[in-house]
mmCIF file of C-alpha atoms in Angstrom:
data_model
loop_
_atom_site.group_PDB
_atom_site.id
_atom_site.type_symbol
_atom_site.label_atom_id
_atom_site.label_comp_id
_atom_site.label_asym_id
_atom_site.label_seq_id
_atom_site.Cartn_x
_atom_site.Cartn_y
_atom_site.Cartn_z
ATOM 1 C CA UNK A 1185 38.532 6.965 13.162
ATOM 2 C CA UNK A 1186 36.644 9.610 14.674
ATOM 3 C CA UNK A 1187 34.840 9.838 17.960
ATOM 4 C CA UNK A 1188 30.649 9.804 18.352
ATOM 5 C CA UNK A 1189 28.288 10.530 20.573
ATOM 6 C CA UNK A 1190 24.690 9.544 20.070
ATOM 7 C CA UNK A 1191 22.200 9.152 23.428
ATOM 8 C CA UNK A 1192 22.130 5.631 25.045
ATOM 9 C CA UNK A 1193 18.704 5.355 24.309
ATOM 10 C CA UNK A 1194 15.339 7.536 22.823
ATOM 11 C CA UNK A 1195 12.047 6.558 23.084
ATOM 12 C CA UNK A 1196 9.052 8.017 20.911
ATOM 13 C CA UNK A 1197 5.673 7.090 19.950
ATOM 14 C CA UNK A 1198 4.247 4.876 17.077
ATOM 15 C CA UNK A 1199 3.396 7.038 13.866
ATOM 16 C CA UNK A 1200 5.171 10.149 15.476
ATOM 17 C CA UNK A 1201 8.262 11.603 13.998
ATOM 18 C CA UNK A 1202 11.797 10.770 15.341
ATOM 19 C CA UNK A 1203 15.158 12.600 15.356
ATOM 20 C CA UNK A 1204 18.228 10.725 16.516
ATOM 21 C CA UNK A 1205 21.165 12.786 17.023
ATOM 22 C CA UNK A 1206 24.471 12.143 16.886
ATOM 23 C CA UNK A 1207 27.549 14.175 17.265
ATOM 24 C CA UNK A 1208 31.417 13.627 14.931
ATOM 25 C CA UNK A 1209 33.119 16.786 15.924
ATOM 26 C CA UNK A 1210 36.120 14.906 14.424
ATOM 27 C CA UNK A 1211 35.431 13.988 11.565
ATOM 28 C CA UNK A 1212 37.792 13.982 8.275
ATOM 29 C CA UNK A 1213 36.669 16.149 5.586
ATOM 30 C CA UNK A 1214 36.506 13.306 2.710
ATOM 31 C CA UNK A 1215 34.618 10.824 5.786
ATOM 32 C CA UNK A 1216 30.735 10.113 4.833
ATOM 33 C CA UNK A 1217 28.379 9.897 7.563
ATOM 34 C CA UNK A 1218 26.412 6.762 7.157
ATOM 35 C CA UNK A 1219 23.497 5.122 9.601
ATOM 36 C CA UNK A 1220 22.699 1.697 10.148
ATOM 37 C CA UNK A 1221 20.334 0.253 12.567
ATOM 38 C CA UNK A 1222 20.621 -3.577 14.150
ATOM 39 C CA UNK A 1223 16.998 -5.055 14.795
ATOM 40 C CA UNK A 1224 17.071 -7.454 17.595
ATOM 41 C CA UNK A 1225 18.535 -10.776 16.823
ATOM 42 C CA UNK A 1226 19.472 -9.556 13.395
ATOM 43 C CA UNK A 1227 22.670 -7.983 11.450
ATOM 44 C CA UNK A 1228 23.082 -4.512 11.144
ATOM 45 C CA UNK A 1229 21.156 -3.258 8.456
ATOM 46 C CA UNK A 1230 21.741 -0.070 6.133
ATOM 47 C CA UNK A 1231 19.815 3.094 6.622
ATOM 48 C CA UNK A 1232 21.082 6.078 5.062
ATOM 49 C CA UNK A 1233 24.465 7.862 4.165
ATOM 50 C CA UNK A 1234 25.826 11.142 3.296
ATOM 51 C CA UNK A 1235 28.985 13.619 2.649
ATOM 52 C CA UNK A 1236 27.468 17.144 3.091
ATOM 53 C CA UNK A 1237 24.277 17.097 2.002
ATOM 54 C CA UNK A 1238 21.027 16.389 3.317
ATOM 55 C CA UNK A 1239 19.787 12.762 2.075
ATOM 56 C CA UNK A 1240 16.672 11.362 1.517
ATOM 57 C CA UNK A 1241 15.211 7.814 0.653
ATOM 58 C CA UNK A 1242 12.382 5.154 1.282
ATOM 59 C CA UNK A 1243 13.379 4.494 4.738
ATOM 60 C CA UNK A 1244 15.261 7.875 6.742
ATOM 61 C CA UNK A 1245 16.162 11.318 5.783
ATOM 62 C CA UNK A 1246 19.809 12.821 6.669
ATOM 63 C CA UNK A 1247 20.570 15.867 7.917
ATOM 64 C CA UNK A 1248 23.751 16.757 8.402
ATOM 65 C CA UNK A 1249 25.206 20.446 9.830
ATOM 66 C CA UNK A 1250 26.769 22.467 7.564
ATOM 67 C CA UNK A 1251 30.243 21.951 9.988
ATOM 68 C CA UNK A 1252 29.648 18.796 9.483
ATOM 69 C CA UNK A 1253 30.136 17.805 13.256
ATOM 70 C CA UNK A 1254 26.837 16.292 13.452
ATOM 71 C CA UNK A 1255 24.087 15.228 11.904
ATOM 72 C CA UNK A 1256 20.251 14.037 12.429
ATOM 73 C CA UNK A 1257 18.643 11.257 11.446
ATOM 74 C CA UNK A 1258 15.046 11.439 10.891
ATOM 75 C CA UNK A 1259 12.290 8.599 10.936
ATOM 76 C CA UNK A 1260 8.923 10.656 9.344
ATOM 77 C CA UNK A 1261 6.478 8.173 11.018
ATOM 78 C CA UNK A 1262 7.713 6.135 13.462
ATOM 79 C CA UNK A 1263 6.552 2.169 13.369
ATOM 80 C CA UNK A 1264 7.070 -0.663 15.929
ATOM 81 C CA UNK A 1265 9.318 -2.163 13.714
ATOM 82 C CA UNK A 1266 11.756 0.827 13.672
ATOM 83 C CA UNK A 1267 12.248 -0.282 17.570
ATOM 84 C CA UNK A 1268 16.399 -0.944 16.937
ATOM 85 C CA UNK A 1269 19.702 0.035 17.932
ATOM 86 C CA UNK A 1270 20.998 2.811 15.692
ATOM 87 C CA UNK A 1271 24.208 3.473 14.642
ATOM 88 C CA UNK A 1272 26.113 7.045 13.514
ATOM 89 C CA UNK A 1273 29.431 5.933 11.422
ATOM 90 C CA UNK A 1274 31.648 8.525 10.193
ATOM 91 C CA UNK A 1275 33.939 6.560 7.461
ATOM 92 C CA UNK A 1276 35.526 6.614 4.098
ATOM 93 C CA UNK A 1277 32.773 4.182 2.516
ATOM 94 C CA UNK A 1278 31.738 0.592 2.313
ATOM 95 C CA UNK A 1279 35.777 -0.688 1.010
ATOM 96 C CA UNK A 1280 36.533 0.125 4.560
ATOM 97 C CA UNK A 1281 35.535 -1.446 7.629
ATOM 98 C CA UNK A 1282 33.011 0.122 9.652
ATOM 99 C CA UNK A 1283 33.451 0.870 13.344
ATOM 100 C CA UNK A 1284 30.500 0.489 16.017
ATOM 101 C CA UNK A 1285 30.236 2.836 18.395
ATOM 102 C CA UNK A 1286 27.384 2.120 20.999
ATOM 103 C CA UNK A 1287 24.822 3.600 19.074
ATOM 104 C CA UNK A 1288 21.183 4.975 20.536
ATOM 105 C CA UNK A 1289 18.429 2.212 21.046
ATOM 106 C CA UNK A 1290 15.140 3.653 19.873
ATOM 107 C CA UNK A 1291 12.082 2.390 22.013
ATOM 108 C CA UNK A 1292 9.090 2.693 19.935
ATOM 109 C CA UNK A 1293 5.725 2.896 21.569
ATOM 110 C CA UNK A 1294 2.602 1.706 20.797
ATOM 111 C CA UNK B 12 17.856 -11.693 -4.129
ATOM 112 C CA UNK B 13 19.552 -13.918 -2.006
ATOM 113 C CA UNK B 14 21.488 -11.693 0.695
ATOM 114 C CA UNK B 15 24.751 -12.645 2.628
ATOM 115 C CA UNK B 16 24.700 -16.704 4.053
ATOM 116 C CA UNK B 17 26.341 -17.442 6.874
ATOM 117 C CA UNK B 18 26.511 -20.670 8.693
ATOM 118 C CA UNK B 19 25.866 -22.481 10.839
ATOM 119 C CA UNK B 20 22.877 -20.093 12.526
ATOM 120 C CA UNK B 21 24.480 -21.654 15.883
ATOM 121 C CA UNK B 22 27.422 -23.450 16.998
ATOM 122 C CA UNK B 23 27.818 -24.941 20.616
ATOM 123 C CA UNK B 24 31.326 -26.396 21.263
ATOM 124 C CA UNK B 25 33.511 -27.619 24.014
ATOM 125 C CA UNK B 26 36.710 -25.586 24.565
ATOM 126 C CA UNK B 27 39.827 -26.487 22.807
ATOM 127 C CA UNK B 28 37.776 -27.693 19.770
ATOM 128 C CA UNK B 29 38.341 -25.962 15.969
ATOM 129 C CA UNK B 30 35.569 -23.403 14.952
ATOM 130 C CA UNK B 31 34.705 -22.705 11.875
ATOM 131 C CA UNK B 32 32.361 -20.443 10.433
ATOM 132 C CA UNK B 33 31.539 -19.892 6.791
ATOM 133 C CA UNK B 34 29.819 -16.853 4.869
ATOM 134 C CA UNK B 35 28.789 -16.494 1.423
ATOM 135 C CA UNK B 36 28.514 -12.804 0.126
ATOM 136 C CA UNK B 37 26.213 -11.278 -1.828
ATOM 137 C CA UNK B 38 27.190 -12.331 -5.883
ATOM 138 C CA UNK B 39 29.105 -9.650 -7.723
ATOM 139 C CA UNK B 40 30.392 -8.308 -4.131
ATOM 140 C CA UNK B 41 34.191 -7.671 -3.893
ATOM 141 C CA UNK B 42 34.522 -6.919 -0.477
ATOM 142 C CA UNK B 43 34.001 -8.806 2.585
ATOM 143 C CA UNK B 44 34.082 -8.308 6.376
ATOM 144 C CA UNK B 45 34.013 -10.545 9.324
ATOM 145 C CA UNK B 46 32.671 -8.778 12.893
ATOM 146 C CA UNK B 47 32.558 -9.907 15.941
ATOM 147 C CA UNK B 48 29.258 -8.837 18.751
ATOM 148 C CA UNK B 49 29.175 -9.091 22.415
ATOM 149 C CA UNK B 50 27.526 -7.150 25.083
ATOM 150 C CA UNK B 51 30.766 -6.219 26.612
ATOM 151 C CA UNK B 52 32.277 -5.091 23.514
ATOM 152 C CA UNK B 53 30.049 -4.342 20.815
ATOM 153 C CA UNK B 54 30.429 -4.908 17.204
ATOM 154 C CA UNK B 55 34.239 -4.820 16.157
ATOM 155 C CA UNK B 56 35.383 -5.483 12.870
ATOM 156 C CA UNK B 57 38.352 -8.431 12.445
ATOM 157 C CA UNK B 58 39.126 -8.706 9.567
ATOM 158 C CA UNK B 59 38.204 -7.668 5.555
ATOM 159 C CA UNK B 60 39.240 -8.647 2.299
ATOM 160 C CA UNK B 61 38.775 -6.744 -1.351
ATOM 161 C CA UNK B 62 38.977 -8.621 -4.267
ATOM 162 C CA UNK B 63 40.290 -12.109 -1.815
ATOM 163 C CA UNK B 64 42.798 -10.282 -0.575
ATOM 164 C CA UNK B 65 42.930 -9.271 3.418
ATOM 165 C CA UNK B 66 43.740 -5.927 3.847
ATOM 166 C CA UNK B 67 43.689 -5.299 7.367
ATOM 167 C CA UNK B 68 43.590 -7.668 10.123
ATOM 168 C CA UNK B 69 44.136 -5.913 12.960
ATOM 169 C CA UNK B 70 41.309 -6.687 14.801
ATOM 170 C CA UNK B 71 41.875 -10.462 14.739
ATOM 171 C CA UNK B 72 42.179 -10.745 18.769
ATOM 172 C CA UNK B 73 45.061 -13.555 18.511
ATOM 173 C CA UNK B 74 46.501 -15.773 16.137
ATOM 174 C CA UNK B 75 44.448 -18.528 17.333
ATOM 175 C CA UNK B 76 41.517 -16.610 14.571
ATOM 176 C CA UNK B 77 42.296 -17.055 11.221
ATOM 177 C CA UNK B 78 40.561 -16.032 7.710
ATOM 178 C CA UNK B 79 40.427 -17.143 4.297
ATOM 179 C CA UNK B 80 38.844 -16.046 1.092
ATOM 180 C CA UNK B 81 39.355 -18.494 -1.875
ATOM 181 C CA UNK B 82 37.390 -17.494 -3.955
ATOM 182 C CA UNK B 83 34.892 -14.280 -4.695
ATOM 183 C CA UNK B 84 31.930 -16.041 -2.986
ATOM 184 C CA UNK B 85 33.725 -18.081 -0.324
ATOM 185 C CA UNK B 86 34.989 -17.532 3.237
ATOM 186 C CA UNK B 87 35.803 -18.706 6.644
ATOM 187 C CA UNK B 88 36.963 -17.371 9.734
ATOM 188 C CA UNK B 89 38.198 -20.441 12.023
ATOM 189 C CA UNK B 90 39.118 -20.295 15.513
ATOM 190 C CA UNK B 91 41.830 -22.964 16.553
ATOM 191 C CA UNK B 92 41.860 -23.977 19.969
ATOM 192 C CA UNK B 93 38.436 -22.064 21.222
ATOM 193 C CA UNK B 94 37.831 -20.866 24.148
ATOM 194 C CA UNK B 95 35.252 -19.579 26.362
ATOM 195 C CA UNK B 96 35.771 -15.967 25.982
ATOM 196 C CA UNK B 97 35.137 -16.360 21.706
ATOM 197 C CA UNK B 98 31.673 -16.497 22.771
ATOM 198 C CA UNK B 99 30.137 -14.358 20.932
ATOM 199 C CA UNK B 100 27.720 -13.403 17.738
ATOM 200 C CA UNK B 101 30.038 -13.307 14.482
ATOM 201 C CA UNK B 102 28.575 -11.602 11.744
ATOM 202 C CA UNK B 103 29.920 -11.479 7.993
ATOM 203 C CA UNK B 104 29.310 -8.498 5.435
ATOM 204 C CA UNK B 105 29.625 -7.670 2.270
ATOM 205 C CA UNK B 106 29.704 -4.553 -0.274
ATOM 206 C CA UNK B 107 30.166 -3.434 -4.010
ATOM 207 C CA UNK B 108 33.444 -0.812 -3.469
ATOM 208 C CA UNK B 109 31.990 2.021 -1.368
ATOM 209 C CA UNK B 110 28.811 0.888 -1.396
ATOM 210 C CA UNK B 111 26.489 0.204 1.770
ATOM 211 C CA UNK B 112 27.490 -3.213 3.741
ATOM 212 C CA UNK B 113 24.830 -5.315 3.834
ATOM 213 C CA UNK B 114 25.376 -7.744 6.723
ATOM 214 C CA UNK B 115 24.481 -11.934 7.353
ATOM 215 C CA UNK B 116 22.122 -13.480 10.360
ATOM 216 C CA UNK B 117 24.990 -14.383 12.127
ATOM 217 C CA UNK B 118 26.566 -17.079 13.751
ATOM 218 C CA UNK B 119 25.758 -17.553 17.294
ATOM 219 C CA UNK B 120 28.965 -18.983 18.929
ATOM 220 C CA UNK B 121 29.227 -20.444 22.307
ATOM 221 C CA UNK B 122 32.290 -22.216 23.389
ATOM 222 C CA UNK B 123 31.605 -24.450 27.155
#
């Protein structure tokens, strides 16, 4: 699997943009990128996913560099309820298990 | 739509005791995944079947965990004897092939 690195933790203000970083200088060349966040007390939850790309939909846009060793991903207007740990997952798609790094926890403020 | 059911929510037990947790995927799904969450060591995947079958259980800590999947909308991951250091939130997932996992409440585990 390959290796991440995404900062511990971000903070930004409500209604402001956020980008969350995260870095997969290892990754396989057939690997997607995909994002899922983990609200407190709740499963992980889906965000976003990508091969090459740049993605958008409702909730997160994707960018990812054209080497492909990392990628950005952007919250337009930040809410409260965005407040979550997120989670950068280089892997060959849903049939596979996923594997958690430590992910960055986003601290939204009002 | 009625997303992936796990229960119970929470599940206090005396060590040495059989655990068993149960998790209904979303219909139509043919894959599932157990995971297991604690502070020390995050979320790590134990186990996941496609179609019933388990394809890799590697992360099954010890063969006191075990998994079935009997049917397409059944399974449970049991833990025979328990103890203390199972603690831990146990989550179960499912997807359509590649598609995104989409992930239960839970099952809060402690074991005394």
């Amino acid at each position: 699997d390959a290796k991440t690195t995404q900062p511990n933790s971000m903070e930004s203000n409500e209604e402001e943009p956020v980008h969350l970083p995260c870095n997969h200088s290892t990754i396989s060349g057939t690997d997607y990128i995909h994002w899922y966040r983990q609200l407190p007390s709740q499963g992980p939850e889906y965000v976003i996913h990508g091969l090459t790309s740049n993605v958008n939909n409702r909730m997160a846009s994707l960018a990812i560099a054209e080497d492909r060793k990392s990628s950005t991903l952007i919250l337009h207007r930040a809410t409260l309820r965005d407040a979550a740990v997120y989670y950068c997952i280089p892997s060959g798609g849903g049939a596979d298990g996923l594997t958690f790094g430590k992910g960055t926890h986003l601290i939204i403020q009002p | 739509d009625a997303g992936v059911i796990q229960s119970p929510r929470h599940e206090v037990t005396e060590m040495g005791q059989e655990v068993t947790l149960r998790c209904k995927p979303i219909s139509g799904h043919n894959s599932l995944f157990w995971y297991r969450q604690t502070m020390m060591r995050g979320l790590e995947l134990l186990i996941y079947f496609n179609n019933n079958v388990p394809i890799d259980d590697s992360g099954m800590p010890e063969d006191r965990f075990s998994a079935k999947m009997p049917n397409a909308s059944f399974s449970t991951l049991k833990i025979q004897p328990s103890e203390p250091r199972d603690s831990a939130v146990y989550f179960c997932a499912s997807s359509l092939f590649s598609g995104p996992q989409h992930f239960g409440d839970g099952t809060r585990l402690s074991i005394l």
